Coordinates of C-alpha atoms and ligand atoms in Angstrom, one line a residue:
X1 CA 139.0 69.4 123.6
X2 CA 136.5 68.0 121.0
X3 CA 136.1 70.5 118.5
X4 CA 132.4 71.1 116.8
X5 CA 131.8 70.2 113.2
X6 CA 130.0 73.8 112.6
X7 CA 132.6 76.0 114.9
X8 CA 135.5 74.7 112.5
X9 CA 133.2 75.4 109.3
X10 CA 132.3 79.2 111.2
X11 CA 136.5 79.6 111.6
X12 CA 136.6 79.0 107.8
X13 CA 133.6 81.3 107.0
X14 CA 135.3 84.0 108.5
X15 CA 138.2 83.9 106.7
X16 CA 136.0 83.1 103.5
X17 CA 134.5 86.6 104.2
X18 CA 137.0 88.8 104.9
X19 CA 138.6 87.7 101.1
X20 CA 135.1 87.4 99.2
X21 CA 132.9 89.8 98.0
X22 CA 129.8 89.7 99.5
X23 CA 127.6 88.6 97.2
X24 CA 129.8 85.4 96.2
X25 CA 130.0 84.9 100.1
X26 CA 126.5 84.9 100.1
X27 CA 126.2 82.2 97.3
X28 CA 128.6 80.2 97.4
X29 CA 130.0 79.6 101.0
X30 CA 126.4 80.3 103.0
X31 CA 124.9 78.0 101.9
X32 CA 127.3 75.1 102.8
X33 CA 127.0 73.3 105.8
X34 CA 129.6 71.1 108.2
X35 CA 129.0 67.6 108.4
X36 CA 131.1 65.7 110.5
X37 CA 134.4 66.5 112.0
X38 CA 136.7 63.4 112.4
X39 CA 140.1 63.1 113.3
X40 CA 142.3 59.9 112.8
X41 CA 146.3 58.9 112.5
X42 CA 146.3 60.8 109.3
X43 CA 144.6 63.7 110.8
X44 CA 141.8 66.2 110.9
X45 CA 138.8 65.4 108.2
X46 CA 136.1 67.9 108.1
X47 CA 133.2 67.2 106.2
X48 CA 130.8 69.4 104.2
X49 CA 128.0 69.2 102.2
X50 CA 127.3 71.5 99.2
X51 CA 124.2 71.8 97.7
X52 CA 124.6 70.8 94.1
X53 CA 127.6 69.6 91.8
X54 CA 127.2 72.8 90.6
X55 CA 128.8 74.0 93.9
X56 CA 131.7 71.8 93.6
X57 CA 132.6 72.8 90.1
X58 CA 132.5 76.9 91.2
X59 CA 134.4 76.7 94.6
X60 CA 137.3 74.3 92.7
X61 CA 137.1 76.7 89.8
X62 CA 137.3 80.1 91.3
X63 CA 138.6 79.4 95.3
X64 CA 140.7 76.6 95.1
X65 CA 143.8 77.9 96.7
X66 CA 141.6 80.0 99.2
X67 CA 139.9 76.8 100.4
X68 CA 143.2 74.9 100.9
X69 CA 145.1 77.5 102.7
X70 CA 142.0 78.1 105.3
X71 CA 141.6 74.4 105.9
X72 CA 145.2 74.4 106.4
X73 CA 145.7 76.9 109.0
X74 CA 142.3 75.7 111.0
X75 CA 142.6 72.0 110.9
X76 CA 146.5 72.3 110.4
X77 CA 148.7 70.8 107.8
X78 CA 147.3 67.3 107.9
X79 CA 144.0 69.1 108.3
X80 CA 141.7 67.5 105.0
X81 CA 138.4 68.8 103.6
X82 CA 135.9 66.6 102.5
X83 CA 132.7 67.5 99.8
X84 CA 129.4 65.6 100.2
X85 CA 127.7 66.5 96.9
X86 CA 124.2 66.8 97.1
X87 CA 123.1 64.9 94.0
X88 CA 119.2 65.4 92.8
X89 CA 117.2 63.0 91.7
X90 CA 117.0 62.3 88.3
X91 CA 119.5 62.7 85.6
X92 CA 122.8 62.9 86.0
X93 CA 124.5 63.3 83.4
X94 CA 126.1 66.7 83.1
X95 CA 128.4 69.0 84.7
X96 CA 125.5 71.6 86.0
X97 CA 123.6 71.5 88.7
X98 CA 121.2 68.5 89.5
X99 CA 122.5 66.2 88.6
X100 CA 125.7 64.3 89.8
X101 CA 129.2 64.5 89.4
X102 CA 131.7 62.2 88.3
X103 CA 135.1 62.9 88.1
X104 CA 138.0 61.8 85.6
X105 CA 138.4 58.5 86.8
X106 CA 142.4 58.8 86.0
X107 CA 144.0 60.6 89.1
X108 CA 146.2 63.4 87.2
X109 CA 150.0 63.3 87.7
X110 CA 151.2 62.5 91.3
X111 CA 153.3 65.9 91.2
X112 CA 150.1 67.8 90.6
X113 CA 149.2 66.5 93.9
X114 CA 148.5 68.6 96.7
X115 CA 150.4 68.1 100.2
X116 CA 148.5 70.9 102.2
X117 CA 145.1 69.7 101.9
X118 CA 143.8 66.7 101.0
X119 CA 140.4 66.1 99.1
X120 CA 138.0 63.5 99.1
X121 CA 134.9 63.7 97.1
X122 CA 132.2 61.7 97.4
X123 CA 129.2 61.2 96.0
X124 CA 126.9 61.8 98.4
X125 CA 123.8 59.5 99.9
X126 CA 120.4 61.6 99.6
X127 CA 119.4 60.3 102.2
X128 CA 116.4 58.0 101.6
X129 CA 117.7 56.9 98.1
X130 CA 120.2 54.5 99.6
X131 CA 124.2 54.9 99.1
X132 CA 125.1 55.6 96.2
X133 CA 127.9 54.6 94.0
X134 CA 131.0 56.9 95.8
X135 CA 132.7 59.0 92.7
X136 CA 135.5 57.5 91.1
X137 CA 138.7 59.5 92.2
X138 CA 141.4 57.4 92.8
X139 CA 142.8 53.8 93.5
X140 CA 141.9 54.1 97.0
X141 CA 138.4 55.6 97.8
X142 CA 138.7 55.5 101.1
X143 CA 140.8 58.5 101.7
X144 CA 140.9 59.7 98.3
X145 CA 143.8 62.3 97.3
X146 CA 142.7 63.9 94.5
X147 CA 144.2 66.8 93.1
X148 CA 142.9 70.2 92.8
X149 CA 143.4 69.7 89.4
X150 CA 141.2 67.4 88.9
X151 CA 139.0 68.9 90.9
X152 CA 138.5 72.0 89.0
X153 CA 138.2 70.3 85.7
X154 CA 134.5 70.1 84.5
X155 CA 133.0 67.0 84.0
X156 CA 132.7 66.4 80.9
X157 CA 130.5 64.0 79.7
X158 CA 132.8 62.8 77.3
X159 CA 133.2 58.7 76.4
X160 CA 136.6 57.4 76.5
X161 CA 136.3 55.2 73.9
X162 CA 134.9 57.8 71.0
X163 CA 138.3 58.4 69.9
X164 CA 140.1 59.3 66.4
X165 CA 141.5 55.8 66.5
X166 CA 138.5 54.2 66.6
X167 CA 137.0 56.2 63.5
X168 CA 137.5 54.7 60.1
X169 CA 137.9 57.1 57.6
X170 CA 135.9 57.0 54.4
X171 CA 134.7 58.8 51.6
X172 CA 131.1 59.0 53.5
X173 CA 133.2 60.7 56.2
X174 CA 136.5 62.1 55.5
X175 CA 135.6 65.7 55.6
X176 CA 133.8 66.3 58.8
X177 CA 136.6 63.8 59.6
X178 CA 139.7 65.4 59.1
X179 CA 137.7 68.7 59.8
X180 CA 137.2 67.3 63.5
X181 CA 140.8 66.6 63.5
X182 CA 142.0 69.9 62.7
X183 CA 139.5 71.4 65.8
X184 CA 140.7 68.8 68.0
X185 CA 144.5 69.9 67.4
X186 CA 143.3 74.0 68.0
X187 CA 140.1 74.3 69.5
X188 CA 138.6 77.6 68.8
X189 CA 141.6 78.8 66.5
X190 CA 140.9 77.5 63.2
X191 CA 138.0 79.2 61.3
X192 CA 135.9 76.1 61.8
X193 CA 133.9 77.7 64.2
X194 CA 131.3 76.8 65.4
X195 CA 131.8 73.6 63.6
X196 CA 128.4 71.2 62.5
X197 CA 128.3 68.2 61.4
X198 CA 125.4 66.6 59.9
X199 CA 123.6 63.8 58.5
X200 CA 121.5 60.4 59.4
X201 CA 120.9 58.8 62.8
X202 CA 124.4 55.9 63.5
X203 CA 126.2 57.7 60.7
X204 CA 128.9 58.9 63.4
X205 CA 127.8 61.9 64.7
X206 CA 128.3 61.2 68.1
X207 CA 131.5 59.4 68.1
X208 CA 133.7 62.2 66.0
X209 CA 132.2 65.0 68.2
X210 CA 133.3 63.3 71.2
X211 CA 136.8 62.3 70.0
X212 CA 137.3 66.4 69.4
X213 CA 136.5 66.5 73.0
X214 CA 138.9 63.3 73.9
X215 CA 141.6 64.4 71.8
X216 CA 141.4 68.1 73.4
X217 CA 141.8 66.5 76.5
X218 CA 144.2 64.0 76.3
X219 CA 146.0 67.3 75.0
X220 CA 144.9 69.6 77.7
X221 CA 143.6 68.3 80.6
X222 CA 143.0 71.7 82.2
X223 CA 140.7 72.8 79.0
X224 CA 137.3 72.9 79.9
X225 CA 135.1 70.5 77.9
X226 CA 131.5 70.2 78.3
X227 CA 129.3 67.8 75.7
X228 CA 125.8 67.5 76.2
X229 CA 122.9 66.6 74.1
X230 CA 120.2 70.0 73.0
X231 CA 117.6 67.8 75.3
X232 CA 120.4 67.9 78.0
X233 CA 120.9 71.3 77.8
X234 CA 117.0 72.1 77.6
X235 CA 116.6 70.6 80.7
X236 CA 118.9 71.9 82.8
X237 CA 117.5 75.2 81.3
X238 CA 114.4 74.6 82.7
X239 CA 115.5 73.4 85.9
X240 CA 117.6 76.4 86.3
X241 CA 114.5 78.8 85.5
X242 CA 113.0 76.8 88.5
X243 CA 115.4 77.2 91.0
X244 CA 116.0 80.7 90.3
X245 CA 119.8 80.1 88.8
X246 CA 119.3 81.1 85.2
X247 CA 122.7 83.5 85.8
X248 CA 124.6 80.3 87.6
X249 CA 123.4 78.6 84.4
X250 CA 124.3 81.0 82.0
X251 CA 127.9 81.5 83.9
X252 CA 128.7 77.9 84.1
X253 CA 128.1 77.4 80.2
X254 CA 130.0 80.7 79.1
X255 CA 132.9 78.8 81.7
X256 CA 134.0 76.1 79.1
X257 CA 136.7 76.2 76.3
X258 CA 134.9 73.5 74.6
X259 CA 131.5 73.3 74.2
X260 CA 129.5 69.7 72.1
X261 CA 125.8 70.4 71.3
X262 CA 124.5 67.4 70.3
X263 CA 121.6 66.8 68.1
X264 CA 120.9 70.4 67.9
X265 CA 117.7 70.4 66.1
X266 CA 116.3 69.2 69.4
X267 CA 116.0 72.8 70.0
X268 CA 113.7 73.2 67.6
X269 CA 110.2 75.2 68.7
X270 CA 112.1 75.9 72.3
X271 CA 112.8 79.5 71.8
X272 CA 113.6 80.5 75.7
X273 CA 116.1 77.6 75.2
X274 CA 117.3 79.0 71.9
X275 CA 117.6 82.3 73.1
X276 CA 119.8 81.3 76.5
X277 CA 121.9 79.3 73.6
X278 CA 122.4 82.5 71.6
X279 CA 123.8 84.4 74.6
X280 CA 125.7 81.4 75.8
X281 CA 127.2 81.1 71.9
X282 CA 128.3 84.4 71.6
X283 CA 129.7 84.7 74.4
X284 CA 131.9 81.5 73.7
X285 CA 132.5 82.4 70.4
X286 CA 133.4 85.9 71.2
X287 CA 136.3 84.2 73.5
X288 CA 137.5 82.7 71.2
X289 CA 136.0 79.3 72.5
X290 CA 134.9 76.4 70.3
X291 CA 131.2 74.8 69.5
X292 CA 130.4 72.3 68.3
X293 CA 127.3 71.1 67.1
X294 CA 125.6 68.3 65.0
X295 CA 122.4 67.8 63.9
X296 CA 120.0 65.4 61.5
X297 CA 120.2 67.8 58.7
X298 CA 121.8 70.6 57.5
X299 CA 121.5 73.8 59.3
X300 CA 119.2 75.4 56.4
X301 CA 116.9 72.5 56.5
X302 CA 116.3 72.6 60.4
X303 CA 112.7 74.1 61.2
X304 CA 111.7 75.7 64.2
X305 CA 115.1 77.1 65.2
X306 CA 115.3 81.0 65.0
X307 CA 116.9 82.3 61.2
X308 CA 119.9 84.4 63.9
X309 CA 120.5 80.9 65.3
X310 CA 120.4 79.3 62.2
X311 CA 122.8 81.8 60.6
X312 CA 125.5 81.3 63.1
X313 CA 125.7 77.5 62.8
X314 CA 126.6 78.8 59.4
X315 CA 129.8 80.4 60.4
X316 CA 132.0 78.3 61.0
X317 CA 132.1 74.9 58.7
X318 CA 128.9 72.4 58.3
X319 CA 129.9 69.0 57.1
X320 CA 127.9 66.3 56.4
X321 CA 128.1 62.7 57.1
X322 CA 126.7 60.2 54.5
X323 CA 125.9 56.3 55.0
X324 CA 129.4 54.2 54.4
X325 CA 130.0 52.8 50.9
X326 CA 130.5 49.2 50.7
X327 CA 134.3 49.4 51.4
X328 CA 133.8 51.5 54.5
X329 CA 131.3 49.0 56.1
X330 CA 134.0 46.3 55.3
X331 CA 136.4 48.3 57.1
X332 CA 134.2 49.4 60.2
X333 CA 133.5 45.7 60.4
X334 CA 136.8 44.6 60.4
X335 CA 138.2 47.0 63.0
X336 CA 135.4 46.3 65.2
X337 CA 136.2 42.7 65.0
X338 CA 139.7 43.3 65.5
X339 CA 138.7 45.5 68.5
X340 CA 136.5 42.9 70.3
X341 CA 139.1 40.5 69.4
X342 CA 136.5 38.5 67.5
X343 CA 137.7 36.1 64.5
X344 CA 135.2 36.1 61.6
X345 CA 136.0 34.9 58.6
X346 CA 135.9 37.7 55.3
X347 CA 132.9 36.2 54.0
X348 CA 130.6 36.8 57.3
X349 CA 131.7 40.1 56.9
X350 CA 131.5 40.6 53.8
X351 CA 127.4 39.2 54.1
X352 CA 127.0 41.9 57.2
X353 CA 128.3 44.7 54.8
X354 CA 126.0 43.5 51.8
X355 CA 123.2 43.4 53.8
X356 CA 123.4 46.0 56.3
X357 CA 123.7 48.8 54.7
X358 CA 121.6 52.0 56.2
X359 CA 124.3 53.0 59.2
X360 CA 127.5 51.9 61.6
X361 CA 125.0 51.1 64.4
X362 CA 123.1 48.7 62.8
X363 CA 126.5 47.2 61.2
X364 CA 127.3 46.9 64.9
X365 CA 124.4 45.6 66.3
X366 CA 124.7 43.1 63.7
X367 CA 128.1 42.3 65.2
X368 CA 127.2 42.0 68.4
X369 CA 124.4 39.9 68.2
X370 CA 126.5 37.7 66.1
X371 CA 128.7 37.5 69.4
X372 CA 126.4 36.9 71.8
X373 CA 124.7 34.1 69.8
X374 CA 128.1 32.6 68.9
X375 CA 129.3 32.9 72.9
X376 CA 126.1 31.4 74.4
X377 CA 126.3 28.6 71.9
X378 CA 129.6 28.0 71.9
X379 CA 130.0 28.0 68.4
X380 CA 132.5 29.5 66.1
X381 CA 130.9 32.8 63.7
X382 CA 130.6 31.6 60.3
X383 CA 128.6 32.2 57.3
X384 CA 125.6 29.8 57.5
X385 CA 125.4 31.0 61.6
X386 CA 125.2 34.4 59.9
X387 CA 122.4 34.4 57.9
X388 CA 120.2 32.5 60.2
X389 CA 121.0 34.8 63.2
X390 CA 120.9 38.0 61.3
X391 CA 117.6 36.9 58.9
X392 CA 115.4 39.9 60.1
X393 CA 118.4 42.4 59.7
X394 CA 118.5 41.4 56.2
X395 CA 116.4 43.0 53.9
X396 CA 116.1 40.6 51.6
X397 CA 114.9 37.5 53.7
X398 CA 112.4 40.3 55.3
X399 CA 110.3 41.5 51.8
X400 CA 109.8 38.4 50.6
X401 CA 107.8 38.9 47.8
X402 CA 108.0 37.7 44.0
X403 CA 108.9 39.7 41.4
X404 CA 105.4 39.7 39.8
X405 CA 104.1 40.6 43.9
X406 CA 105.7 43.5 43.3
X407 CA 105.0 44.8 40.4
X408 CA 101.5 44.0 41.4
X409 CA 102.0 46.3 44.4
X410 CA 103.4 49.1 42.5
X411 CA 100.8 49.0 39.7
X412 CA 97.9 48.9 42.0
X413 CA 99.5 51.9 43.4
X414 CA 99.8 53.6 40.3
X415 CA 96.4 52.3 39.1
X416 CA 97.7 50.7 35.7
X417 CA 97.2 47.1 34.7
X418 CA 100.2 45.1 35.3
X419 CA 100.9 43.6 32.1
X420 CA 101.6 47.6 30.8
X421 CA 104.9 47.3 32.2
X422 CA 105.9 44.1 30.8
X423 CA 104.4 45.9 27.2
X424 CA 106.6 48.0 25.1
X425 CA 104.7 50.8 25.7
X426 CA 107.0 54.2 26.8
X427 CA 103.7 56.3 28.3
X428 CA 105.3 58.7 30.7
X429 CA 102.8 56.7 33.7
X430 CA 103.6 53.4 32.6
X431 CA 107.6 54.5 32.5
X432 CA 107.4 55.5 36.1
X433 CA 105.5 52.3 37.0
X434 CA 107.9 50.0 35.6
X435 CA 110.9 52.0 36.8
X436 CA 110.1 52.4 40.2
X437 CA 108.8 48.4 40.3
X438 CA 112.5 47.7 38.8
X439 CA 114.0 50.0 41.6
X440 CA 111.8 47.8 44.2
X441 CA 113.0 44.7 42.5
X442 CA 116.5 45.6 42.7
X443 CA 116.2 46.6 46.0
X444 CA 114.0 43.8 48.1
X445 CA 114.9 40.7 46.0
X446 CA 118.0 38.8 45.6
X447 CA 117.2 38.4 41.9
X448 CA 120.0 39.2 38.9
X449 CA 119.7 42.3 36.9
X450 CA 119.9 39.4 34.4
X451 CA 116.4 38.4 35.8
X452 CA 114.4 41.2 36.8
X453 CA 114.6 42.3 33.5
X454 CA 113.6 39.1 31.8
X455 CA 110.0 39.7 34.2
X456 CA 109.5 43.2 32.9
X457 CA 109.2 41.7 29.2
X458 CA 112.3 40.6 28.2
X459 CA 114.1 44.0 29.2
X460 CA 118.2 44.0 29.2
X461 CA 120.0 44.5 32.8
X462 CA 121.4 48.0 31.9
X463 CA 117.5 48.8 32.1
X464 CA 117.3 47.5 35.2
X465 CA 120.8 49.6 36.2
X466 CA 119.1 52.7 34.4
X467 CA 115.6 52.3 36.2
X468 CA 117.4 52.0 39.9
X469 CA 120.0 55.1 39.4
X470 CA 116.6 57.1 37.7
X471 CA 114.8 56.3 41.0
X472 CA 117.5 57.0 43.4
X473 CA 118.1 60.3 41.4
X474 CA 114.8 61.4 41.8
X475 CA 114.3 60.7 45.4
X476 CA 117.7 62.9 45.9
X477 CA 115.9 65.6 44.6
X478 CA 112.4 65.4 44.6
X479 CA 110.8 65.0 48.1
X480 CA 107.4 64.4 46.6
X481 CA 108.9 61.3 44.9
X482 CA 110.8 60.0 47.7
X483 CA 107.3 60.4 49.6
X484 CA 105.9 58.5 47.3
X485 CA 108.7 55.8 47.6
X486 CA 108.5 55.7 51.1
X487 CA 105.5 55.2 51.0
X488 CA 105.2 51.8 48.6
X489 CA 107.6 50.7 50.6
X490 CA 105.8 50.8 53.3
X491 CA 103.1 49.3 51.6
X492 CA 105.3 46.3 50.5
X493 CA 106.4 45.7 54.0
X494 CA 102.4 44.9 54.7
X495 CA 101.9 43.1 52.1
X496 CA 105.2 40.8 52.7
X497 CA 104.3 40.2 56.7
Ligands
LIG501 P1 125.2 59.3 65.3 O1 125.5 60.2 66.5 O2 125.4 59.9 64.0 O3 123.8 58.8 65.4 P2 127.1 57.6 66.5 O4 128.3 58.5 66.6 O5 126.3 57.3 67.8 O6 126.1 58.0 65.4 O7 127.6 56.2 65.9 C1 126.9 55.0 66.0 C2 127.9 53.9 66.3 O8 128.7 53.7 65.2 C3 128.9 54.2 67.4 O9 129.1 53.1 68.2 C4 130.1 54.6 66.7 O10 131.3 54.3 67.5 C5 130.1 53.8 65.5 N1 130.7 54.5 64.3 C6 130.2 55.5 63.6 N2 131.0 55.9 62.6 C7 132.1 55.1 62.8 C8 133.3 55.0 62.0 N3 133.6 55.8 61.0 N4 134.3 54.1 62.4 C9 134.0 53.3 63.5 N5 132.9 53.3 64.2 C10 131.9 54.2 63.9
LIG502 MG1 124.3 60.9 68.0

């Protein structure tokens, strides 16, 4: 007797129904449908397909042991459920709906496993988009056993390879740093919460929010950790108001012990989304649950983000995150060497940390390109290899304007004849002229103090030091002048092309 796909599904149904309330019935277990029933040595394998990812998460959070039994005493004890997941098109990069989901890659602990019912996810084929890469669960795909564990454990987005370890700690860094640390140890019990960090694009963001979540993890693997970035979350938002499953939205958010915002003034002039992020904050926060967030600038500074939201990323702790000294670059460049197992000698890195000097990415990309150049041409990474393949990384080789170019620049930007800042003369205009051409000099050329001064009249190099920290001071605290800054700088960048 050849048993039909749907009749074994309808058996199950009717035990689903007789345990859940209605209206879960109604969501949850309606609308899945049987697939395929096929029996082999190992036994009975019924397949069926749920709708979303979102599915899968709710029916391995909430019924896992319901499922398992039922399959059980329909199928029998060999009896194995398998889900077809539904994946939409597009992005797939969170644990809500529409988009895909990938499991842990690690199978958990072989004791966790399950001997009553075996399941095998896999990443479903839409149908006219071809097959699509089957979800990583265990050594053998085929017949996956995956516990329920695993199952039930959100996806979380989260990068293996943004750990603590990885991080070097400097001065730039250390508090959000060892901040991070003590929220990775006790998420949601320190009073770090919500905890922000903030500061520059490649400063690190990214990497320290994700090792809370690793680190959590590795801890816990049954704590629920979701990162995603504001633009993520926006869009699931969205998607969610158009398919009618705000509340599954809202439920599946206020579901995680761990939740990463990244890049939160993404969120700026979005108020719906800001106002489904309040909710889903307090909520979390009320449970005692963990945020955190980071954004490009401090909470205070954000625009477009409602003051109530604003005054809650103020809680808990903001830290900030400030470009790496010249030590810290060494260090990140040397660990990332040592990482990739590159050898470069201290000088190559020492040029990279000169040079590059804005944030870790680019220090990285510097690396890497360094790398590919020295694989492809099968030569070893050294110092002369270095400049030339790195020349337009390098500021200095990039401006490549004289000393009197410059000042030429600046003074036709300040509309004073150029031999006024060469003069004696200590008129406030012709101060800031002469100051902010030193600052440019300092900055773009490869000149000595020693130098630069002797162009602006014979000055001393401590002028040239006090002309530089003057500029820098003012552009810390004046945004006019760092405006203005900008601005000639951009205007030297023309003129150099
Ligand atoms: P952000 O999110 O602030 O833009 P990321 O976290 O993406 O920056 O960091 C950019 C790159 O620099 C990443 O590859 C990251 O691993 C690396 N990085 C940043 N800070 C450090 C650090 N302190 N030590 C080692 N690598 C770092
Ligand atoms: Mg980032």
């Amino acid at each position: 007797m050849t048993r039909k796909p749907d009749e074994v599904w309808k058996e199950c149904l009717d035990t689903f129904r007789d345990v859940v309330d209605p209206p879960s019935f109604k969501t949850w277990f309606e609308p899945v449908r049987a697939m395929s029933l096929e029996t082999d040595d190992a036994g009975a394998k019924l397949t069926v397909r749920l709708p979303s990812p979102f599915f899968y998460e709710w029916l391995e959070a909430h019924y896992p042991t319901l499922i398992r039994k039922t399959i059980t005493k329909v199928l029998g004890p060999e009896g194995r459920l398998v889900y077809d997941v539904v994946i939409e098109q597009g992005d797939r990069s969170s644990g809500y709906g529409g988009s895909g989901i990938k499991l842990p890659a690690r199978p958990t602990a072989s004791e966790e496993q399950t001997n009553e019912m075996r399941v095998d996810a896999r990443r479903q084929v839409d149908s006219d988009r071809g097959p699509a890469a089957p979800l990583q669960t265990g050594p053998d795909d085929g017949n996956v056993t995956t516990t329920t564990h695993v199952m039930s454990a959100v996806y979380s987005n989260l990068n293996p390879s943004y750990t603590f370890d990885r991080f070097v700690e400097g001065d730039c860094n250390r508090l959000a740093r060892s901040a991070s640390v003590a929220i990775a140890k006790q998420p949601g019990k320190t009073s770090f919460n919500p905890f922000m960090i903030y500061g520059g694009v490649g400063l690190g963001k990214t990497h320290l929010m994700q090792a809370i979540g690793n680190y959590a993890k590795a801890n816990d693997p049954q704590y629920r950790i979701l990162y995603v970035s504001s633009e993520r979350f926006t869009t699931e938002f969205v998607q969610a108001i158009q398919h009618n499953r705000v509340s599954d939205f809202t439920v599946f958010y206020q579901s995680v012990d761990l939740l990463v915002i990244d890049d939160a003034q993404f969120f700026a002039g979005k108020e719906k989304t800001q106002e489904e992020f309040f909710h889903i904050f307090n909520a979390l926060h009320q449970g005692g649950k963990q945020i955190v967030l980071s954004a490009d600038r401090p909470p205070r500074d954000i625009e477009g983000i409602e003051e109530r939201l604003l005054s809650r990323f103020q809680w808990g702790l903001a830290a900030d995150m400030q470009p790496p000294d010249l030590e810290t670059r060494i260090a990140i460049l040397r660990r990332k060497a040592e990482d990739d197992g590159l050898a470069i000698d201290h000088d190559v890195i020492e040029f990279i940390a000169h040079n590059v000097k804005s944030n870790i990415r680019e220090l990285e990309g510097a690396l890497i390109r360094l790398l590919a150049f020295s694989t492809l041409n099968k030569r070893d990474i050294e110092l002369v290899m270095a400049k030339d393949v790195l020349r337009d990384l390098v500021k200095d080789s990039r401006i490549n304007l004289t000393i009197d170019e410059l000042q030429s620049v600046v003074c036709d930007y300040f509309q004073i004849p150029v031999d006024l800042v060469c003069a004696k003369t200590r008129k406030r205009e012709v101060v800031r002229a002469r100051q902010v051409a030193m600052y440019f000099c300092k900055e773009l050329t490869q000149h000595s103090l020693k130098t630069i001064g002797l162009h602006f009249g014979g000055r001393d190099h401590s002028t040239v030091i006090h002309a530089n920290q003057s500029v820098h001071d003012q552009m810390e605290t004046d945004t006019n002048f760092r405006d203005m800054i900008e601005e000639l700088h951009h205007k030297i960048d023309l003129r150099s092309r």
